[in-house]
mmCIF file of C-alpha atoms in Angstrom:
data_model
loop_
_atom_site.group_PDB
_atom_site.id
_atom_site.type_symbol
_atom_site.label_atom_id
_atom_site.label_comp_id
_atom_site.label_asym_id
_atom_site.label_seq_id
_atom_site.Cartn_x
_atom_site.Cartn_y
_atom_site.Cartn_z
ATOM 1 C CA UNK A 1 96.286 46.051 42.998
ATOM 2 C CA UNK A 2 93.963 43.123 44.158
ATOM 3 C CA UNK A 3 91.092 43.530 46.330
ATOM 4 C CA UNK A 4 90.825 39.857 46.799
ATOM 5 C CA UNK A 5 91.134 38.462 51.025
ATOM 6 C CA UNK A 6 94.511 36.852 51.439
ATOM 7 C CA UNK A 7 94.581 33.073 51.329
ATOM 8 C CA UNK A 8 94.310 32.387 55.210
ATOM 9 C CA UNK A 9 91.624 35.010 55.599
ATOM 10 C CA UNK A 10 89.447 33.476 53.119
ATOM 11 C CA UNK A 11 90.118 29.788 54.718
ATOM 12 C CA UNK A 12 88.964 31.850 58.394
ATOM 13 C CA UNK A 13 85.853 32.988 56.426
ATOM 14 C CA UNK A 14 85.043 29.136 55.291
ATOM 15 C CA UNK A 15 85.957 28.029 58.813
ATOM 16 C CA UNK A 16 83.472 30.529 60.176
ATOM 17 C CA UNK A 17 80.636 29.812 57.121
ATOM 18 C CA UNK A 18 80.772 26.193 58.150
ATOM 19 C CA UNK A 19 80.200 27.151 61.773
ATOM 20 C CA UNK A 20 77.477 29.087 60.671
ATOM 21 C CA UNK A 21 76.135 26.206 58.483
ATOM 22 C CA UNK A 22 76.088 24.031 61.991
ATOM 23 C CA UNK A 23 73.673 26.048 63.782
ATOM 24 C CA UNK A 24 71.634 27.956 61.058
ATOM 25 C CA UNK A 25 68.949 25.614 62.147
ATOM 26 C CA UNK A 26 69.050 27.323 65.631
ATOM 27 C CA UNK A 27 69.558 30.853 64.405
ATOM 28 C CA UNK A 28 65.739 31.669 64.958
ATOM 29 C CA UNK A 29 65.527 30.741 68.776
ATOM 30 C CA UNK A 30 69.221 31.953 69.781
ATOM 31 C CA UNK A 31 67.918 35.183 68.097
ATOM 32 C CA UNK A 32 64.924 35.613 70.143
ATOM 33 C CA UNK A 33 66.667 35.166 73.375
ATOM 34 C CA UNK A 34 67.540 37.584 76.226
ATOM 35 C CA UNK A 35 70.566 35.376 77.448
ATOM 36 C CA UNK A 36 73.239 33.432 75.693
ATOM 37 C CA UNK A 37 72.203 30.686 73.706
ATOM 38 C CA UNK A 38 73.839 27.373 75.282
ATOM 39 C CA UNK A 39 73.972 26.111 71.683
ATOM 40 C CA UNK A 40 75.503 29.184 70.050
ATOM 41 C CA UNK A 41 78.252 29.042 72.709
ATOM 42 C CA UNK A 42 79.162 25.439 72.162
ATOM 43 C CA UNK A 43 79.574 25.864 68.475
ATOM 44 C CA UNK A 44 81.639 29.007 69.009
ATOM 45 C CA UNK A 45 83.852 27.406 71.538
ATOM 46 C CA UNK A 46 84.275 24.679 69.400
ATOM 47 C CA UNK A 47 85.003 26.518 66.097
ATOM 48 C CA UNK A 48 88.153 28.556 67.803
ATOM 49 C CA UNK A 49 87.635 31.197 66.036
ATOM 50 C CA UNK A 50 87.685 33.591 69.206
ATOM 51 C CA UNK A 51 91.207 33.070 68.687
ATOM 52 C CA UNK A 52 90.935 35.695 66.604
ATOM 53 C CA UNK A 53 89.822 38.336 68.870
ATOM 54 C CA UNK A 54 92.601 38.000 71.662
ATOM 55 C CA UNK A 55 96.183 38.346 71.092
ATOM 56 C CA UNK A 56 98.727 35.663 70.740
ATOM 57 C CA UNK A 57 100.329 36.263 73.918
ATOM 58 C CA UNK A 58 96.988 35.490 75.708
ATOM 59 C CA UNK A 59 96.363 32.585 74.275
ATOM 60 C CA UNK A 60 95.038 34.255 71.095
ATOM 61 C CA UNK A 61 95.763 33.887 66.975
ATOM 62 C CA UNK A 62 97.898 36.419 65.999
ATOM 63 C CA UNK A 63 100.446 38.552 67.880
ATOM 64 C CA UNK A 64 97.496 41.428 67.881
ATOM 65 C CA UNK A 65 93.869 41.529 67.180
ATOM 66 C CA UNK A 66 93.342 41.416 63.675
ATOM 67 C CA UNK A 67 90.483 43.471 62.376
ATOM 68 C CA UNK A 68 90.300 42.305 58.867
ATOM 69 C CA UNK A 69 90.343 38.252 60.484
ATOM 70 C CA UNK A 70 87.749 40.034 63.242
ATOM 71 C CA UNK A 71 85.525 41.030 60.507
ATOM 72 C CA UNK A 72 85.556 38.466 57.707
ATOM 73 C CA UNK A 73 84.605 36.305 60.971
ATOM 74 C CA UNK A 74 81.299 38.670 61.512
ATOM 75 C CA UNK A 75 80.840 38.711 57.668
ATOM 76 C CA UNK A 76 79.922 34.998 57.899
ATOM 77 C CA UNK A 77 78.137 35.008 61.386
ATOM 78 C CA UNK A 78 75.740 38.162 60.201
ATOM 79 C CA UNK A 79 74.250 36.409 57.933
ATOM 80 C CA UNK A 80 73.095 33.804 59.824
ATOM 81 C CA UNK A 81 72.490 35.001 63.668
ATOM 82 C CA UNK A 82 73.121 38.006 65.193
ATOM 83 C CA UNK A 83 73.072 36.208 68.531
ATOM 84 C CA UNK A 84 75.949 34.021 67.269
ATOM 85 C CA UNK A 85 77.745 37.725 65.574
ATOM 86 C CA UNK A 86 77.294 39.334 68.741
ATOM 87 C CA UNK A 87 78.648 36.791 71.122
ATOM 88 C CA UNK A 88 81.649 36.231 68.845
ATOM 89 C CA UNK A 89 82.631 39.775 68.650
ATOM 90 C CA UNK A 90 81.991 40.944 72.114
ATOM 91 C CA UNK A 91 84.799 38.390 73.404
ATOM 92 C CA UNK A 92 87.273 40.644 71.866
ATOM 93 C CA UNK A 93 85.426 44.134 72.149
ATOM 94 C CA UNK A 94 85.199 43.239 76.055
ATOM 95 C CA UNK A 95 88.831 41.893 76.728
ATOM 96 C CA UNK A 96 90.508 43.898 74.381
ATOM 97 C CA UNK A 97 91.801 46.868 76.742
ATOM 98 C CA UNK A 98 92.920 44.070 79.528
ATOM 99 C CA UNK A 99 95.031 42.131 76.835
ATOM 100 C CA UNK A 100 96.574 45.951 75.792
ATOM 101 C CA UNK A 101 96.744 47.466 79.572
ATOM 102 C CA UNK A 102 95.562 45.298 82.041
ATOM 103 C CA UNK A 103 97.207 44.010 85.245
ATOM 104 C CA UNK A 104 99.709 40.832 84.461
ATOM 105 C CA UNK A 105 97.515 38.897 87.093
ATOM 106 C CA UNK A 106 94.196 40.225 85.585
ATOM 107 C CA UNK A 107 95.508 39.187 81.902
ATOM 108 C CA UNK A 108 96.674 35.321 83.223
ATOM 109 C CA UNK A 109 93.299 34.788 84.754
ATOM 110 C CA UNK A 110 90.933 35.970 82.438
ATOM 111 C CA UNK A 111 91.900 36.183 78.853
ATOM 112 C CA UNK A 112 92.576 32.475 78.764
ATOM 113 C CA UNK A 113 89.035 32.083 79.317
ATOM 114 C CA UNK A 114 87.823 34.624 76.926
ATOM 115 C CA UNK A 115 89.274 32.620 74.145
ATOM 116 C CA UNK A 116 87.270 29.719 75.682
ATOM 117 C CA UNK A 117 84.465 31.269 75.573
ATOM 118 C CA UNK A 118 84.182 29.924 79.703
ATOM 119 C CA UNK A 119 84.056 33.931 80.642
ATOM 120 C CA UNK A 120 81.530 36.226 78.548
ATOM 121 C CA UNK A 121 83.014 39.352 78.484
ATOM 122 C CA UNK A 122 81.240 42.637 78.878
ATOM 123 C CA UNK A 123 82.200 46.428 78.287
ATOM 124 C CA UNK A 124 80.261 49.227 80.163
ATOM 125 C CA UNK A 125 80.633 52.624 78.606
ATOM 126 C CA UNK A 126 76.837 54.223 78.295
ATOM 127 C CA UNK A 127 74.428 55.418 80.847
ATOM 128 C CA UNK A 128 70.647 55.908 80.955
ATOM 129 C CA UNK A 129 72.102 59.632 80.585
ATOM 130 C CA UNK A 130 74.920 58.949 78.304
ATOM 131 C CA UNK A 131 75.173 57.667 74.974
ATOM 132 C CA UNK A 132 78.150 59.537 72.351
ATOM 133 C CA UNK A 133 78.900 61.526 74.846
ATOM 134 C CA UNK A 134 81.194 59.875 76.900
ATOM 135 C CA UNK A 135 83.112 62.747 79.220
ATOM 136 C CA UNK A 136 79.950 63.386 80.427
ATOM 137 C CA UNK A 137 79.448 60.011 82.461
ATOM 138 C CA UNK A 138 78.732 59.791 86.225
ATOM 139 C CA UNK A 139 80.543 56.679 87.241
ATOM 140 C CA UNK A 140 83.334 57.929 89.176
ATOM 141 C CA UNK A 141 86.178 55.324 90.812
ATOM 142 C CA UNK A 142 88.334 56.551 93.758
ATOM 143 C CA UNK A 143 91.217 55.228 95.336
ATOM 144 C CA UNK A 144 90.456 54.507 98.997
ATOM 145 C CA UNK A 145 92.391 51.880 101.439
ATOM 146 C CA UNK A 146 94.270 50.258 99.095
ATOM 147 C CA UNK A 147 91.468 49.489 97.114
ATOM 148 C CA UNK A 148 89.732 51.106 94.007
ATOM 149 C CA UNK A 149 85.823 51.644 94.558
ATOM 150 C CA UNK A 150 83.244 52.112 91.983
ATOM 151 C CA UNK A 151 79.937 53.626 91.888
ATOM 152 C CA UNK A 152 77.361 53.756 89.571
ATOM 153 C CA UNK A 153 74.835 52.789 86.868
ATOM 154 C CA UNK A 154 75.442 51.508 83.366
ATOM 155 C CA UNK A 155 72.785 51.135 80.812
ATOM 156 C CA UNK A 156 72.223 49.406 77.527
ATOM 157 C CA UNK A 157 75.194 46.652 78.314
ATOM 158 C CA UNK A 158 75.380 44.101 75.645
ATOM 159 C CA UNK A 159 75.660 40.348 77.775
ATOM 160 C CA UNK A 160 75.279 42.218 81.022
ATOM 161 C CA UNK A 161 73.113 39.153 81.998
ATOM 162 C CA UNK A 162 75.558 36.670 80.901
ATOM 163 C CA UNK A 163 78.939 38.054 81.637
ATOM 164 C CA UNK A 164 81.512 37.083 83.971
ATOM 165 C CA UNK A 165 83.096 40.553 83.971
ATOM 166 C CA UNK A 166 82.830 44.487 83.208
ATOM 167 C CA UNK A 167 85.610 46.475 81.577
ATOM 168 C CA UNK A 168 84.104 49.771 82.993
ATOM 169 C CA UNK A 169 84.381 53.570 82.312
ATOM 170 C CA UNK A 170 84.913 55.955 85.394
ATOM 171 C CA UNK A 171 85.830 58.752 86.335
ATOM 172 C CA UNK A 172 88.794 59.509 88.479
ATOM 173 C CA UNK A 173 89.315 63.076 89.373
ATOM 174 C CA UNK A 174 90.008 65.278 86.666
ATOM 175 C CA UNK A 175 90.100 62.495 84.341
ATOM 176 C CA UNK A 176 89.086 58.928 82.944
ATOM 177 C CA UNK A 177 89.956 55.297 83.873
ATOM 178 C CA UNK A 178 89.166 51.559 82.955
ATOM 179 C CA UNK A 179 88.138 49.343 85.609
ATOM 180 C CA UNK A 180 88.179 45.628 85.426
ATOM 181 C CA UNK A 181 84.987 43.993 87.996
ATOM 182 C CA UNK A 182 84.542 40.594 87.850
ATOM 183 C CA UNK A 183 80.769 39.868 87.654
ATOM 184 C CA UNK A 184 80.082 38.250 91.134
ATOM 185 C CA UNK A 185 81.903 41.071 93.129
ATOM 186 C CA UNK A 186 79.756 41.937 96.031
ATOM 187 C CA UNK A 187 77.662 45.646 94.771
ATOM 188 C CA UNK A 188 77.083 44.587 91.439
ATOM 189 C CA UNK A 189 73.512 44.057 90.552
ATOM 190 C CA UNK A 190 72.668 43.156 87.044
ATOM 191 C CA UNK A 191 69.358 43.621 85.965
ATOM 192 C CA UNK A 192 67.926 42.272 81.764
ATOM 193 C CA UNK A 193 66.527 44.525 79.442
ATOM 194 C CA UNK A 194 65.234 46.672 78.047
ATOM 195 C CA UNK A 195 63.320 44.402 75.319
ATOM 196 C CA UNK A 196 64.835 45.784 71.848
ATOM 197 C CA UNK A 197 62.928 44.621 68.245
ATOM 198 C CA UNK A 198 65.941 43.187 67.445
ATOM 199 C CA UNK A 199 66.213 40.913 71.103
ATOM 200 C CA UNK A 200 69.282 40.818 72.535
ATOM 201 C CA UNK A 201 71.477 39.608 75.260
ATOM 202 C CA UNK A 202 71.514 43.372 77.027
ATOM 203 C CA UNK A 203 71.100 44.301 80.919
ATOM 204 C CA UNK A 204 71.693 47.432 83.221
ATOM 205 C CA UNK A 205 74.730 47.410 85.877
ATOM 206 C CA UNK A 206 74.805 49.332 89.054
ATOM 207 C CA UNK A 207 77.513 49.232 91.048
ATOM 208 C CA UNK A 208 77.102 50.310 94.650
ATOM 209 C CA UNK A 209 80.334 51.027 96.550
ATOM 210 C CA UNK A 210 82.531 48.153 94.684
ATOM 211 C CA UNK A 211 85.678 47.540 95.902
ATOM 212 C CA UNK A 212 88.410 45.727 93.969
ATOM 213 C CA UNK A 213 92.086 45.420 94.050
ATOM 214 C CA UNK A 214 94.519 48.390 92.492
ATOM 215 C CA UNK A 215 95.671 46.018 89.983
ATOM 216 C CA UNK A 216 92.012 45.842 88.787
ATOM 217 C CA UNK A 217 92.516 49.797 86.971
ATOM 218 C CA UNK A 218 93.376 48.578 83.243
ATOM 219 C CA UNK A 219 96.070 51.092 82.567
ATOM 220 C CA UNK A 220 97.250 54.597 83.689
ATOM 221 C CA UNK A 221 94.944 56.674 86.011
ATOM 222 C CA UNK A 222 92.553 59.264 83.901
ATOM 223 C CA UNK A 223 94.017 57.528 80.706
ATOM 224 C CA UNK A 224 91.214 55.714 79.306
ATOM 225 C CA UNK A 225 90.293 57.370 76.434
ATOM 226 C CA UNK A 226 93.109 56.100 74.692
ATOM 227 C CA UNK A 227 92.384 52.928 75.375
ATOM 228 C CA UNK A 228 88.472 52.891 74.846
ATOM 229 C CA UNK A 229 89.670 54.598 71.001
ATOM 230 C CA UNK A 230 92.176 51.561 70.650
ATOM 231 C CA UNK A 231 88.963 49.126 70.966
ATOM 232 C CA UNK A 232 86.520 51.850 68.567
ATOM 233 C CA UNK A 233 89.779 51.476 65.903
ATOM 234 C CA UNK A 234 90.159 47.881 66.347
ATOM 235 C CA UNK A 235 86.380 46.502 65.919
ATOM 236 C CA UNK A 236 84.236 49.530 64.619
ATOM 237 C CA UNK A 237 85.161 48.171 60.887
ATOM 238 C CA UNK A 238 83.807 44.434 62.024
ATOM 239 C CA UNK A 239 80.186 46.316 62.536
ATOM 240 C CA UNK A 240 80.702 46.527 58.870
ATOM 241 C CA UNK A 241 81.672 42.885 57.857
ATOM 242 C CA UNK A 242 78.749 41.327 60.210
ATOM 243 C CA UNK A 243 76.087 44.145 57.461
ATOM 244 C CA UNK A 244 77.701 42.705 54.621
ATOM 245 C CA UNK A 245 77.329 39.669 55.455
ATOM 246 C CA UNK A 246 73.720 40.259 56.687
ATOM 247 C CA UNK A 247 72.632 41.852 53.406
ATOM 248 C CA UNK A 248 74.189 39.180 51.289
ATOM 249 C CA UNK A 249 71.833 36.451 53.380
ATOM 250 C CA UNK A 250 69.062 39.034 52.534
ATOM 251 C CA UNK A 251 69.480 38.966 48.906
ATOM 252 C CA UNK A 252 69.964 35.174 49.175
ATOM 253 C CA UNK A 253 66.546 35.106 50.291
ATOM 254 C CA UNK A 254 65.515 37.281 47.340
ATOM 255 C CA UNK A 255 66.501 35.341 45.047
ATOM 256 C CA UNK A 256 65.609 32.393 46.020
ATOM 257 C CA UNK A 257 62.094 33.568 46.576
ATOM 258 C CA UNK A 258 62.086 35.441 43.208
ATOM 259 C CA UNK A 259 63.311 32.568 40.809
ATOM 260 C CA UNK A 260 61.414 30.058 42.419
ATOM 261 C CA UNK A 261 58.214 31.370 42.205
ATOM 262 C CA UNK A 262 56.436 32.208 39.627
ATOM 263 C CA UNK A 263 53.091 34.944 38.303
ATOM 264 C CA UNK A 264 52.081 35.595 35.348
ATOM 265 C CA UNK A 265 53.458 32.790 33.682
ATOM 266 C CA UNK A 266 56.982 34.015 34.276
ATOM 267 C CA UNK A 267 59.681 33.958 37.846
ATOM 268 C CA UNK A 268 59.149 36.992 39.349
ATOM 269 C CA UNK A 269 62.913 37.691 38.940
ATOM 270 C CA UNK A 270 61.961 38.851 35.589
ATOM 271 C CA UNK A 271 58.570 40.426 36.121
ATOM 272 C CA UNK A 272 58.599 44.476 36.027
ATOM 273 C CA UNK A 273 60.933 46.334 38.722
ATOM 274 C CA UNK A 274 62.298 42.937 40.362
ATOM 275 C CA UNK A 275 65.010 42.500 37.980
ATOM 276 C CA UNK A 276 66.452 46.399 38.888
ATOM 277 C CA UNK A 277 65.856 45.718 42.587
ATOM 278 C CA UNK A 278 68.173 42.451 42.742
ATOM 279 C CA UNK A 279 70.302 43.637 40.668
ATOM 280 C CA UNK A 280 71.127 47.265 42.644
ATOM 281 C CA UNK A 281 70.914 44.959 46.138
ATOM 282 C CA UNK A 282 73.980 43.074 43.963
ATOM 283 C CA UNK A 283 75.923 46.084 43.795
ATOM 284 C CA UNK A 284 75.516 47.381 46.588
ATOM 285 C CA UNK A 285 76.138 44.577 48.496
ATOM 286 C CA UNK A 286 79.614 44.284 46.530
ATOM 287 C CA UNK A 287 80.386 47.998 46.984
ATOM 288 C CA UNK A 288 79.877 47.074 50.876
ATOM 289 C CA UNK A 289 82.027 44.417 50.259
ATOM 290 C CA UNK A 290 84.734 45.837 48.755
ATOM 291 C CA UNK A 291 84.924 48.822 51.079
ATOM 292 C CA UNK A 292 84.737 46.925 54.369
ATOM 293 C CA UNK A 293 87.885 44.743 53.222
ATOM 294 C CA UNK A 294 90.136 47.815 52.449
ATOM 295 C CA UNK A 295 89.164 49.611 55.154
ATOM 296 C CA UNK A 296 89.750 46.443 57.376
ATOM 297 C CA UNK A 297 93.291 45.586 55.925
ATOM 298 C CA UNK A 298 94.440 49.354 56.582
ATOM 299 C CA UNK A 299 92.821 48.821 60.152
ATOM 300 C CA UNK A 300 95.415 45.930 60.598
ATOM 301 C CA UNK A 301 98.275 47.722 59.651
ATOM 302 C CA UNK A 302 96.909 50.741 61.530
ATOM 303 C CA UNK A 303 93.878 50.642 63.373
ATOM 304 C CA UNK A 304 93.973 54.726 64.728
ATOM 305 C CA UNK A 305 95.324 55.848 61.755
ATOM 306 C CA UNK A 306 92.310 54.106 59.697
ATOM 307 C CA UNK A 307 89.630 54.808 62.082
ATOM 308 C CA UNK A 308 88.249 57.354 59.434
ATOM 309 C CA UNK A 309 88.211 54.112 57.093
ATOM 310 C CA UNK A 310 86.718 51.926 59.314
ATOM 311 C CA UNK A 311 83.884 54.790 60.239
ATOM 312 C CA UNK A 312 83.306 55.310 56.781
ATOM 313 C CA UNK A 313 82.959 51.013 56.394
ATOM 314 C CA UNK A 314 80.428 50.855 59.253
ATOM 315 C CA UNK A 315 78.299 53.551 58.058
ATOM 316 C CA UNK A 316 77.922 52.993 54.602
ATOM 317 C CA UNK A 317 77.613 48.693 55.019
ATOM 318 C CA UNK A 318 74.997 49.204 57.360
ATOM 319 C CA UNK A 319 72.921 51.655 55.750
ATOM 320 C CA UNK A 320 73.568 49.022 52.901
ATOM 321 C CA UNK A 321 72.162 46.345 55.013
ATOM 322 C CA UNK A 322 69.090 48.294 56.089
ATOM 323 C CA UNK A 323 68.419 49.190 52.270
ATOM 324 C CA UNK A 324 68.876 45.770 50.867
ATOM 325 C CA UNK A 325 66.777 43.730 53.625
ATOM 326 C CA UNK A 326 64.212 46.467 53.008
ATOM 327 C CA UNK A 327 64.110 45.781 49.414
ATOM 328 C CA UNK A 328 64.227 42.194 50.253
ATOM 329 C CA UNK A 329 60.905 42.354 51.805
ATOM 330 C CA UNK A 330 59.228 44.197 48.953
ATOM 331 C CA UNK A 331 60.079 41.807 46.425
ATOM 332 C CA UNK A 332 59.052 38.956 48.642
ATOM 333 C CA UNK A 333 55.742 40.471 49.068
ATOM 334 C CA UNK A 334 53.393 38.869 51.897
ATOM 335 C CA UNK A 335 55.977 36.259 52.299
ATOM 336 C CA UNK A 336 58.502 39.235 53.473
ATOM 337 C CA UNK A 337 55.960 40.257 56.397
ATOM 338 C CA UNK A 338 55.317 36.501 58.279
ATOM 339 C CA UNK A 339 56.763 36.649 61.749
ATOM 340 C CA UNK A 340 59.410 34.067 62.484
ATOM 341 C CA UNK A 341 60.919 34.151 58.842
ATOM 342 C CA UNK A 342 64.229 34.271 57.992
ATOM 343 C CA UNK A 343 63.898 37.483 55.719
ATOM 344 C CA UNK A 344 61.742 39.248 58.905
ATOM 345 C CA UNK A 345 64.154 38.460 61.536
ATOM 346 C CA UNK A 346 67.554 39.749 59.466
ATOM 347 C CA UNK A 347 65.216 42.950 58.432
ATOM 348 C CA UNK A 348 64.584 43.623 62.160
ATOM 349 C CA UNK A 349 68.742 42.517 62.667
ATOM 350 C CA UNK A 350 70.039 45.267 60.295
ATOM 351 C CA UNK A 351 67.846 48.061 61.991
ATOM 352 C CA UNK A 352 69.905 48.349 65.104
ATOM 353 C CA UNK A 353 73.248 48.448 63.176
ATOM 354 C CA UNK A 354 72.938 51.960 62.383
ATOM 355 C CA UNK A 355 72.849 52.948 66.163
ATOM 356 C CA UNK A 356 75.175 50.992 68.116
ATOM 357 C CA UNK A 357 79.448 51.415 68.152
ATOM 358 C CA UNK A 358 78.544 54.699 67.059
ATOM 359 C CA UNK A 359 75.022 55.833 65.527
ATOM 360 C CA UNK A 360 76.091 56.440 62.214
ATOM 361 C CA UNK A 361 74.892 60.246 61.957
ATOM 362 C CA UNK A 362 77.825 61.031 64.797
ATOM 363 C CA UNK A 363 80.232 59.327 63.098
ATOM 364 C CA UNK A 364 79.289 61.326 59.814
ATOM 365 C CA UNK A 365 79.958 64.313 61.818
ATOM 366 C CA UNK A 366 83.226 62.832 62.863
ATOM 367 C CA UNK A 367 84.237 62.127 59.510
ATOM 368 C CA UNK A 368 83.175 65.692 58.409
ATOM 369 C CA UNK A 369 85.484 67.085 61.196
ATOM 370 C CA UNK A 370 88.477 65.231 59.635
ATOM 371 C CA UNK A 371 87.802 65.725 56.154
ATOM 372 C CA UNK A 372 87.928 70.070 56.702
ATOM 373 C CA UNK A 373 90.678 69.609 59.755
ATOM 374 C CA UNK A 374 93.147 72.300 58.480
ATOM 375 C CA UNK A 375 96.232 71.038 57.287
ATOM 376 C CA UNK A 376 99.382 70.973 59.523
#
């Protein structure tokens, strides 16, 4: 058996490294910002690779998303800007339940531009109330005059600033639905923030007495759940590829600091526990490694029936991430600690990993809940 990437997925990681390479110069500034980097988004519409996160019938790569191209993509945009990661893979986390249910006229408009990059798309699923536990939202949606109105407050909405639409959860009577809302519908009110130590492009959405078209619910009436699962099993592993890839930078900056300077008449990298440290960040990073590709190719041949692969991928790569950039700092001593480095800025970067598409303790307990399900 051979863990190595197939031969086009390593050319998409190359193709997305020498993206990367183009605007690592930027990566400081775009990462500071509270709206999208104009810079970022040129290079990414250029670079095509959001091709990757739509499907072929919309003007996408493949004839569905997939996750292992999604995530070797993030593996080479983690390590150099989160800004530039999260832009990239919220394209496809946004759109992905239009190009799978949405209306034929919603799909033609929209998705088109997705892969553009012209429309930043958005998903709204928490509330200031609301975090894992989604059946316990307030947004409702009701049918009323031919028309679908929303009402309600979102919080914690990555590009909420930036987007052109929301792919929103509500409920609808006894059950759950997905409601497309194109930014500029009248009732929508965006606000930016809160400030996060990691910044990012985030905002809260209200939406006061929307209306938009039927043909704006994505799917059945009170069916999203399977829907919002189809997105969780479709990117949750790529969390894992854009930790890898941020550890990795991390140790880059390790070693470079550690053989190029030197105390005591010797590099560091071979001065008392500095030799252990890089070399367990090596292994772990490669266990990481390892790990998020399997769990990524069995998420492309089935991403529900590998979601307990691609939990155990995010949670275990980005508690990676957080150890190794930690270490990173020690052995880079006062160096590790000046603001505005590269090392300081992916340590803050890996923090927030643990937390979002599912803080990794409630995904632990998910896992736990499969592994002793009684067998049928």
């Amino acid at each position: 058996m051979s863990f190595e990437l197939p031969a086009a997925h390593r050319e998409l990681l190359e193709r997305a490294r020498a993206t990367g390479d183009e605007v690592r110069s930027r990566a400081g500034e775009a990462d500071a910002a509270t709206d999208v980097d104009p810079v970022m988004r040129k290079a990414l519409q250029a670079s095509g690779l959001v091709q990757v996160t739509v499907p072929a019938a919309h003007g996408g790569a493949s004839e569905t998303v997939d996750p292992l191209a999604v995530t070797v993509v993030r593996e080479a945009f983690g390590g150099v800007s989160a800004h530039l990661d999260s832009l990239f893979a919220m394209q496809g986390i946004g759109s992905y339940a239009l190009s799978v249910a949405g209306s034929p006229r919603v799909q033609e408009e929209w998705l088109p531009r997705v892969v553009a990059v012209e429309a930043v798309a958005a998903l709204c699923l928490t509330e200031p109330d609301v975090g894992s536990d989604l059946r316990s939202i307030t947004t409702t949606v009701v049918e009323r005059d031919g028309e679908l109105v929303l009402d309600g407050h979102k919080s914690f909405i990555t590009n909420a600033p930036a987007a052109a639409f929301f792919t929103v959860l509500a409920k609808e009577e006894a059950g759950f639905s997905l409601v497309f809302v194109p930014a500029d519908t009248p009732g929508v009110m965006v606000t930016s923030g809160p400030d996060l130590i990691a910044p990012h492009v985030i905002g809260e959405v209200r939406f006061d007495g929307v209306r938009v078209p039927l043909d704006s619910r994505v799917g059945q009436p009170g069916q999203a759940f399977p829907l919002v699962l189809q997105t969780l099993a479709t990117f949750r592993v790529s969390v894992a590829g854009s930790a890898v890839g941020l550890a990795q930078a991390a140790l880059d900056e390790a070693v470079r600091h550690t053989t190029g300077r030197e105390q005591f008449g010797s590099p560091l990298a071979r001065l008392g526990p500095i030799p252990q440290m890089l070399g367990t960040c090596w292994m772990e990073v490669e266990q990481a490694r390892l790990l998020t590709y399997s769990a990524a190719s069995k998420a492309a041949q089935d991403p529900q029936g590998a979601l307990h692969w691609s939990s155990m991928a995010k949670v275990a790569a980005t508690e990676t991430a957080g150890r190794v950039a930690d270490r990173c700092v020690q052995m880079m001593g006062r160096f590790g600690v000046v603001t505005g480095s590269t090392i300081e800025r992916l340590y803050r970067n890996a923090r927030p990993m643990r937390i979002y598409e599912g803080g990794n303790e409630v995904l632990l307990g998910q896992l736990a809940k499969t592994l002793t399900r009684p067998a049928r």
